[in-house]
Amino acid sequence: QQQVKQSPQSLIVQKGGISIINCAYENTAFDYFPWYQQFPGKGPALLIAIRPDVSEKKEGRFTISFNKSAKQFSLHIMDSQPGDSATYFCAAAPFGNEKLTFGTGTRLTIIP
Amino acid sequence: GAVVSQHPSRVICKSGTSVKIECRSLDFQATTMFWYRQFPKQSLMLMATSNEGSKATYEQGVEKDKFLINHASLTLSTLTVTSAHPEDSSFYICSASTSWNEQFFGPGTRLTVL
């Protein structure tokens, strides 16, 4: 019940396209859903996060869509650029608990 | 965002020696810090939760006597890998939690045990 399932494992998108990564969870106690971006040899960087009181959050080219009833959330990267090529992790944490459960990661490659 | 540093970024040591990794929150105070381990092309595996002024809480399967954690202040946590062996070679990453419960990660430490 603690798992966060992430898909796809890898994704290739053309420059300018939309990259979409999906995550699903079972634990209804989760109420904080961040996305992290990680480049090779570096630590993860917080991209954007959402709480269940909203269904969507947008920051620049990055948007989180959240479906509470389906227990799913996704990351959309608009106008994808080669610099977006990285591994993306979704995560979740319960209310009042900072301990994150991570998805398995998606390796995103943006091709010219 | 908040900044977390780690030192060293890379370390190579001989089998049987101990290695200390420092994690610092540079522009905020962190009551809670976390230590993760990451193998190539895999997700982050939480090793332990470090709380300032108290003992760390280790995840199941993580040897607390091998991975010593000290959280001496609100801006510093250290991880010591004792009697390191080649199987301890990995990428170790710390994170620090802000007062609004967001986690910010350090740049990681690549440990290679020969």
PDB file of C-alpha atoms in Angstrom:
ATOM      1  CA  GLN A   1       0.000   0.000   0.000  1.00  0.00           C
ATOM      2  CA  GLN A   2       3.042   2.211   0.354  1.00  0.00           C
ATOM      3  CA  GLN A   3       3.994   1.895  -3.296  1.00  0.00           C
ATOM      4  CA  VAL A   4       3.874   4.593  -5.901  1.00  0.00           C
ATOM      5  CA  LYS A   5       3.734   3.155  -9.411  1.00  0.00           C
ATOM      6  CA  GLN A   6       5.300   5.241 -12.150  1.00  0.00           C
ATOM      7  CA  SER A   7       5.098   4.873 -15.916  1.00  0.00           C
ATOM      8  CA  PRO A   8       6.555   4.796 -18.457  1.00  0.00           C
ATOM      9  CA  GLN A   9      10.015   3.615 -17.514  1.00  0.00           C
ATOM     10  CA  SER A  10      11.493   5.536 -20.428  1.00  0.00           C
ATOM     11  CA  LEU A  11      10.105   8.119 -22.808  1.00  0.00           C
ATOM     12  CA  ILE A  12      11.365   9.713 -26.010  1.00  0.00           C
ATOM     13  CA  VAL A  13       9.727  12.945 -27.133  1.00  0.00           C
ATOM     14  CA  GLN A  14      10.507  15.283 -29.972  1.00  0.00           C
ATOM     15  CA  LYS A  15      11.599  18.796 -29.217  1.00  0.00           C
ATOM     16  CA  GLY A  16       8.572  21.024 -28.819  1.00  0.00           C
ATOM     17  CA  GLY A  17       6.279  18.135 -27.920  1.00  0.00           C
ATOM     18  CA  ILE A  18       4.478  17.343 -24.673  1.00  0.00           C
ATOM     19  CA  SER A  19       6.043  14.850 -22.258  1.00  0.00           C
ATOM     20  CA  ILE A  20       3.613  13.047 -19.977  1.00  0.00           C
ATOM     21  CA  ILE A  21       4.605  10.882 -17.011  1.00  0.00           C
ATOM     22  CA  ASN A  22       2.039   9.124 -14.857  1.00  0.00           C
ATOM     23  CA  CYS A  23       1.961   7.936 -11.265  1.00  0.00           C
ATOM     24  CA  ALA A  24      -0.592   5.986  -9.252  1.00  0.00           C
ATOM     25  CA  TYR A  25      -0.837   5.298  -5.541  1.00  0.00           C
ATOM     26  CA  GLU A  26      -2.896   3.202  -3.157  1.00  0.00           C
ATOM     27  CA  ASN A  27      -2.386   4.835   0.230  1.00  0.00           C
ATOM     28  CA  THR A  28      -5.258   7.278   0.783  1.00  0.00           C
ATOM     29  CA  ALA A  29      -3.263   8.918   3.564  1.00  0.00           C
ATOM     30  CA  PHE A  30      -0.925  10.454   0.992  1.00  0.00           C
ATOM     31  CA  ASP A  31      -1.566  14.144   0.670  1.00  0.00           C
ATOM     32  CA  TYR A  32       1.609  15.653  -0.735  1.00  0.00           C
ATOM     33  CA  PHE A  33       2.794  14.798  -4.255  1.00  0.00           C
ATOM     34  CA  PRO A  34       6.074  16.264  -5.494  1.00  0.00           C
ATOM     35  CA  TRP A  35       7.964  15.675  -8.709  1.00  0.00           C
ATOM     36  CA  TYR A  36      11.735  15.629  -8.836  1.00  0.00           C
ATOM     37  CA  GLN A  37      14.134  15.999 -11.752  1.00  0.00           C
ATOM     38  CA  GLN A  38      17.518  14.299 -11.595  1.00  0.00           C
ATOM     39  CA  PHE A  39      20.470  14.678 -13.948  1.00  0.00           C
ATOM     40  CA  PRO A  40      23.200  11.998 -14.033  1.00  0.00           C
ATOM     41  CA  GLY A  41      25.530  12.227 -11.062  1.00  0.00           C
ATOM     42  CA  LYS A  42      23.420  14.884  -9.329  1.00  0.00           C
ATOM     43  CA  GLY A  43      20.873  14.908  -6.545  1.00  0.00           C
ATOM     44  CA  PRO A  44      17.160  15.226  -7.336  1.00  0.00           C
ATOM     45  CA  ALA A  45      15.783  18.751  -7.656  1.00  0.00           C
ATOM     46  CA  LEU A  46      12.235  19.610  -6.625  1.00  0.00           C
ATOM     47  CA  LEU A  47      10.307  20.639  -9.744  1.00  0.00           C
ATOM     48  CA  ILE A  48       6.734  21.110  -8.659  1.00  0.00           C
ATOM     49  CA  ALA A  49       4.410  19.705  -6.013  1.00  0.00           C
ATOM     50  CA  ILE A  50       0.680  19.487  -5.397  1.00  0.00           C
ATOM     51  CA  ARG A  51      -1.701  18.798  -2.516  1.00  0.00           C
ATOM     52  CA  PRO A  52      -5.124  17.145  -2.994  1.00  0.00           C
ATOM     53  CA  ASP A  53      -7.126  20.336  -2.521  1.00  0.00           C
ATOM     54  CA  VAL A  54      -6.480  21.287  -6.172  1.00  0.00           C
ATOM     55  CA  SER A  55      -6.705  19.234  -9.362  1.00  0.00           C
ATOM     56  CA  GLU A  56      -4.014  21.039 -11.286  1.00  0.00           C
ATOM     57  CA  LYS A  57      -0.951  23.155 -10.655  1.00  0.00           C
ATOM     58  CA  LYS A  58       1.109  24.889 -13.286  1.00  0.00           C
ATOM     59  CA  GLU A  59       4.572  26.391 -13.028  1.00  0.00           C
ATOM     60  CA  GLY A  60       6.008  27.575 -16.314  1.00  0.00           C
ATOM     61  CA  ARG A  61       6.129  24.633 -18.728  1.00  0.00           C
ATOM     62  CA  PHE A  62       5.466  22.100 -15.967  1.00  0.00           C
ATOM     63  CA  THR A  63       1.954  21.073 -14.927  1.00  0.00           C
ATOM     64  CA  ILE A  64       0.763  18.518 -12.391  1.00  0.00           C
ATOM     65  CA  SER A  65      -2.674  17.024 -12.939  1.00  0.00           C
ATOM     66  CA  PHE A  66      -4.195  15.297  -9.932  1.00  0.00           C
ATOM     67  CA  ASN A  67      -7.155  12.914  -9.871  1.00  0.00           C
ATOM     68  CA  LYS A  68      -8.024  12.146  -6.271  1.00  0.00           C
ATOM     69  CA  SER A  69     -10.803   9.629  -7.003  1.00  0.00           C
ATOM     70  CA  ALA A  70      -8.551   7.629  -9.330  1.00  0.00           C
ATOM     71  CA  LYS A  71      -5.538   8.072  -7.032  1.00  0.00           C
ATOM     72  CA  GLN A  72      -3.422   9.186  -9.947  1.00  0.00           C
ATOM     73  CA  PHE A  73      -1.283  12.178 -10.738  1.00  0.00           C
ATOM     74  CA  SER A  74       0.778  13.120 -13.740  1.00  0.00           C
ATOM     75  CA  LEU A  75       3.470  15.504 -14.864  1.00  0.00           C
ATOM     76  CA  HIS A  76       3.107  17.314 -18.166  1.00  0.00           C
ATOM     77  CA  ILE A  77       6.082  19.096 -19.704  1.00  0.00           C
ATOM     78  CA  MET A  78       4.974  21.442 -22.449  1.00  0.00           C
ATOM     79  CA  ASP A  79       7.263  22.515 -25.303  1.00  0.00           C
ATOM     80  CA  SER A  80       9.822  19.906 -24.252  1.00  0.00           C
ATOM     81  CA  GLN A  81      13.446  20.912 -24.759  1.00  0.00           C
ATOM     82  CA  PRO A  82      16.680  18.888 -24.972  1.00  0.00           C
ATOM     83  CA  GLY A  83      17.655  20.376 -21.592  1.00  0.00           C
ATOM     84  CA  ASP A  84      14.665  18.578 -20.080  1.00  0.00           C
ATOM     85  CA  SER A  85      16.338  15.227 -20.788  1.00  0.00           C
ATOM     86  CA  ALA A  86      16.712  13.726 -17.312  1.00  0.00           C
ATOM     87  CA  THR A  87      15.187  11.163 -14.988  1.00  0.00           C
ATOM     88  CA  TYR A  88      11.947  12.199 -13.334  1.00  0.00           C
ATOM     89  CA  PHE A  89      10.647  10.787 -10.068  1.00  0.00           C
ATOM     90  CA  CYS A  90       7.207  11.198  -8.614  1.00  0.00           C
ATOM     91  CA  ALA A  91       6.796  10.852  -4.875  1.00  0.00           C
ATOM     92  CA  ALA A  92       4.137  10.954  -2.186  1.00  0.00           C
ATOM     93  CA  ALA A  93       3.949  11.579   1.539  1.00  0.00           C
ATOM     94  CA  PRO A  94       1.184  11.367   4.135  1.00  0.00           C
ATOM     95  CA  PHE A  95      -0.186  14.386   5.976  1.00  0.00           C
ATOM     96  CA  GLY A  96       2.140  15.488   8.748  1.00  0.00           C
ATOM     97  CA  ASN A  97       4.827  12.999   7.737  1.00  0.00           C
ATOM     98  CA  GLU A  98       7.772  14.124   5.689  1.00  0.00           C
ATOM     99  CA  LYS A  99       8.832  10.632   4.669  1.00  0.00           C
ATOM    100  CA  LEU A 100       8.560  10.357   0.891  1.00  0.00           C
ATOM    101  CA  THR A 101       7.715   7.244  -1.077  1.00  0.00           C
ATOM    102  CA  PHE A 102       9.290   7.454  -4.517  1.00  0.00           C
ATOM    103  CA  GLY A 103       8.198   6.093  -7.853  1.00  0.00           C
ATOM    104  CA  THR A 104      10.618   4.034  -9.901  1.00  0.00           C
ATOM    105  CA  GLY A 105      11.602   6.888 -12.196  1.00  0.00           C
ATOM    106  CA  THR A 106      11.168   7.782 -15.869  1.00  0.00           C
ATOM    107  CA  ARG A 107      14.113   8.427 -18.103  1.00  0.00           C
ATOM    108  CA  LEU A 108      13.062  11.199 -20.492  1.00  0.00           C
ATOM    109  CA  THR A 109      14.960  11.903 -23.691  1.00  0.00           C
ATOM    110  CA  ILE A 110      14.087  14.882 -25.860  1.00  0.00           C
ATOM    111  CA  ILE A 111      15.274  14.501 -29.437  1.00  0.00           C
ATOM    112  CA  PRO A 112      15.772  17.376 -31.915  1.00  0.00           C
TER     113      PRO A 112
ATOM    114  CA  GLY B   1      14.442  26.815  -3.403  1.00  0.00           C
ATOM    115  CA  ALA B   2      16.372  25.910  -0.307  1.00  0.00           C
ATOM    116  CA  VAL B   3      19.995  24.824  -0.704  1.00  0.00           C
ATOM    117  CA  VAL B   4      21.505  21.629   0.655  1.00  0.00           C
ATOM    118  CA  SER B   5      25.193  20.813   0.311  1.00  0.00           C
ATOM    119  CA  GLN B   6      27.072  17.542   0.689  1.00  0.00           C
ATOM    120  CA  HIS B   7      30.727  16.894   1.245  1.00  0.00           C
ATOM    121  CA  PRO B   8      32.643  15.215  -0.205  1.00  0.00           C
ATOM    122  CA  SER B   9      31.150  14.840  -3.669  1.00  0.00           C
ATOM    123  CA  ARG B  10      33.324  11.813  -4.384  1.00  0.00           C
ATOM    124  CA  VAL B  11      35.333   9.532  -2.163  1.00  0.00           C
ATOM    125  CA  ILE B  12      37.427   6.474  -2.878  1.00  0.00           C
ATOM    126  CA  CYS B  13      38.560   4.389   0.050  1.00  0.00           C
ATOM    127  CA  LYS B  14      40.085   1.046   0.837  1.00  0.00           C
ATOM    128  CA  SER B  15      38.012  -1.809   2.166  1.00  0.00           C
ATOM    129  CA  GLY B  16      37.779  -1.748   5.951  1.00  0.00           C
ATOM    130  CA  THR B  17      38.085   2.005   6.388  1.00  0.00           C
ATOM    131  CA  SER B  18      35.353   4.377   7.559  1.00  0.00           C
ATOM    132  CA  VAL B  19      34.016   7.262   5.542  1.00  0.00           C
ATOM    133  CA  LYS B  20      32.107  10.295   6.803  1.00  0.00           C
ATOM    134  CA  ILE B  21      29.709  12.252   4.608  1.00  0.00           C
ATOM    135  CA  GLU B  22      28.390  15.650   5.680  1.00  0.00           C
ATOM    136  CA  CYS B  23      25.040  17.130   4.771  1.00  0.00           C
ATOM    137  CA  ARG B  24      24.321  20.799   5.428  1.00  0.00           C
ATOM    138  CA  SER B  25      21.254  22.963   4.932  1.00  0.00           C
ATOM    139  CA  LEU B  26      22.788  26.284   3.910  1.00  0.00           C
ATOM    140  CA  ASP B  27      19.942  28.774   4.139  1.00  0.00           C
ATOM    141  CA  PHE B  28      17.398  27.183   6.426  1.00  0.00           C
ATOM    142  CA  GLN B  29      17.174  25.121   9.588  1.00  0.00           C
ATOM    143  CA  ALA B  30      16.186  21.504   9.168  1.00  0.00           C
ATOM    144  CA  THR B  31      14.754  19.613  12.100  1.00  0.00           C
ATOM    145  CA  THR B  32      14.648  16.524   9.947  1.00  0.00           C
ATOM    146  CA  MET B  33      17.140  15.253   7.409  1.00  0.00           C
ATOM    147  CA  PHE B  34      17.016  12.055   5.393  1.00  0.00           C
ATOM    148  CA  TRP B  35      19.697   9.770   3.988  1.00  0.00           C
ATOM    149  CA  TYR B  36      19.140   7.850   0.766  1.00  0.00           C
ATOM    150  CA  ARG B  37      21.108   5.397  -1.271  1.00  0.00           C
ATOM    151  CA  GLN B  38      20.764   5.135  -5.011  1.00  0.00           C
ATOM    152  CA  PHE B  39      22.090   2.397  -7.280  1.00  0.00           C
ATOM    153  CA  PRO B  40      22.636   3.079 -11.008  1.00  0.00           C
ATOM    154  CA  LYS B  41      19.406   3.590 -12.927  1.00  0.00           C
ATOM    155  CA  GLN B  42      17.311   2.921  -9.848  1.00  0.00           C
ATOM    156  CA  SER B  43      15.118   4.960  -7.587  1.00  0.00           C
ATOM    157  CA  LEU B  44      16.121   6.426  -4.243  1.00  0.00           C
ATOM    158  CA  MET B  45      16.085   4.042  -1.291  1.00  0.00           C
ATOM    159  CA  LEU B  46      15.517   5.681   2.077  1.00  0.00           C
ATOM    160  CA  MET B  47      18.083   4.507   4.602  1.00  0.00           C
ATOM    161  CA  ALA B  48      17.224   6.559   7.659  1.00  0.00           C
ATOM    162  CA  THR B  49      15.503   9.614   9.047  1.00  0.00           C
ATOM    163  CA  SER B  50      17.700  11.912  11.096  1.00  0.00           C
ATOM    164  CA  ASN B  51      16.184  14.207  13.713  1.00  0.00           C
ATOM    165  CA  GLU B  52      18.182  16.940  15.409  1.00  0.00           C
ATOM    166  CA  GLY B  53      19.125  15.986  18.939  1.00  0.00           C
ATOM    167  CA  SER B  54      17.756  12.457  18.832  1.00  0.00           C
ATOM    168  CA  LYS B  55      18.657   9.049  17.478  1.00  0.00           C
ATOM    169  CA  ALA B  56      18.107   8.330  13.828  1.00  0.00           C
ATOM    170  CA  THR B  57      15.305   6.065  12.690  1.00  0.00           C
ATOM    171  CA  TYR B  58      16.533   3.394  10.320  1.00  0.00           C
ATOM    172  CA  GLU B  59      14.538   1.678   7.613  1.00  0.00           C
ATOM    173  CA  GLN B  60      14.113  -2.062   7.699  1.00  0.00           C
ATOM    174  CA  GLY B  61      17.208  -3.884   6.517  1.00  0.00           C
ATOM    175  CA  VAL B  62      19.599  -0.981   7.086  1.00  0.00           C
ATOM    176  CA  GLU B  63      22.329  -1.776   9.625  1.00  0.00           C
ATOM    177  CA  LYS B  64      22.466   1.047  12.147  1.00  0.00           C
ATOM    178  CA  ASP B  65      25.902  -0.009  13.384  1.00  0.00           C
ATOM    179  CA  LYS B  66      27.284   0.164   9.881  1.00  0.00           C
ATOM    180  CA  PHE B  67      25.668   3.435   8.848  1.00  0.00           C
ATOM    181  CA  LEU B  68      26.112   5.807  11.775  1.00  0.00           C
ATOM    182  CA  ILE B  69      24.054   8.978  11.618  1.00  0.00           C
ATOM    183  CA  ASN B  70      24.550  12.059  13.738  1.00  0.00           C
ATOM    184  CA  HIS B  71      22.348  15.159  13.542  1.00  0.00           C
ATOM    185  CA  ALA B  72      24.248  17.491  15.817  1.00  0.00           C
ATOM    186  CA  SER B  73      22.626  20.759  14.789  1.00  0.00           C
ATOM    187  CA  LEU B  74      19.713  22.127  12.806  1.00  0.00           C
ATOM    188  CA  THR B  75      21.947  22.546   9.767  1.00  0.00           C
ATOM    189  CA  LEU B  76      24.236  19.514   9.864  1.00  0.00           C
ATOM    190  CA  SER B  77      23.779  15.765   9.646  1.00  0.00           C
ATOM    191  CA  THR B  78      26.569  13.259   9.061  1.00  0.00           C
ATOM    192  CA  LEU B  79      26.555   9.711   7.757  1.00  0.00           C
ATOM    193  CA  THR B  80      29.518   7.513   8.590  1.00  0.00           C
ATOM    194  CA  VAL B  81      29.931   4.284   6.671  1.00  0.00           C
ATOM    195  CA  THR B  82      31.949   2.116   9.036  1.00  0.00           C
ATOM    196  CA  SER B  83      34.278  -0.653   7.878  1.00  0.00           C
ATOM    197  CA  ALA B  84      33.281  -0.040   4.286  1.00  0.00           C
ATOM    198  CA  HIS B  85      33.273  -2.908   1.790  1.00  0.00           C
ATOM    199  CA  PRO B  86      32.927  -2.923  -1.995  1.00  0.00           C
ATOM    200  CA  GLU B  87      29.209  -3.675  -1.728  1.00  0.00           C
ATOM    201  CA  ASP B  88      28.777  -0.328   0.073  1.00  0.00           C
ATOM    202  CA  SER B  89      29.854   1.465  -3.091  1.00  0.00           C
ATOM    203  CA  SER B  90      26.917   3.601  -4.127  1.00  0.00           C
ATOM    204  CA  PHE B  91      25.558   7.121  -4.551  1.00  0.00           C
ATOM    205  CA  TYR B  92      24.516   8.518  -1.170  1.00  0.00           C
ATOM    206  CA  ILE B  93      22.136  11.469  -1.131  1.00  0.00           C
ATOM    207  CA  CYS B  94      20.826  13.474   1.788  1.00  0.00           C
ATOM    208  CA  SER B  95      17.789  15.698   1.940  1.00  0.00           C
ATOM    209  CA  ALA B  96      16.587  18.291   4.397  1.00  0.00           C
ATOM    210  CA  SER B  97      13.007  19.129   5.207  1.00  0.00           C
ATOM    211  CA  THR B  98      11.846  22.726   5.497  1.00  0.00           C
ATOM    212  CA  SER B  99       9.280  23.996   7.973  1.00  0.00           C
ATOM    213  CA  TRP B 100       6.638  23.643   5.250  1.00  0.00           C
ATOM    214  CA  ASN B 101       7.542  19.965   4.749  1.00  0.00           C
ATOM    215  CA  GLU B 102       9.228  20.255   1.373  1.00  0.00           C
ATOM    216  CA  GLN B 103      12.347  18.136   0.919  1.00  0.00           C
ATOM    217  CA  PHE B 104      15.387  19.540  -0.799  1.00  0.00           C
ATOM    218  CA  PHE B 105      18.194  17.238  -1.818  1.00  0.00           C
ATOM    219  CA  GLY B 106      21.935  17.546  -1.704  1.00  0.00           C
ATOM    220  CA  PRO B 107      24.081  16.920  -4.790  1.00  0.00           C
ATOM    221  CA  GLY B 108      25.039  13.429  -3.641  1.00  0.00           C
ATOM    222  CA  THR B 109      28.259  11.655  -2.712  1.00  0.00           C
ATOM    223  CA  ARG B 110      29.723   8.940  -4.905  1.00  0.00           C
ATOM    224  CA  LEU B 111      31.403   6.351  -2.675  1.00  0.00           C
ATOM    225  CA  THR B 112      33.737   3.803  -4.219  1.00  0.00           C
ATOM    226  CA  VAL B 113      35.224   1.157  -1.957  1.00  0.00           C
ATOM    227  CA  LEU B 114      38.193  -0.704  -3.404  1.00  0.00           C
TER     228      LEU B 114
END
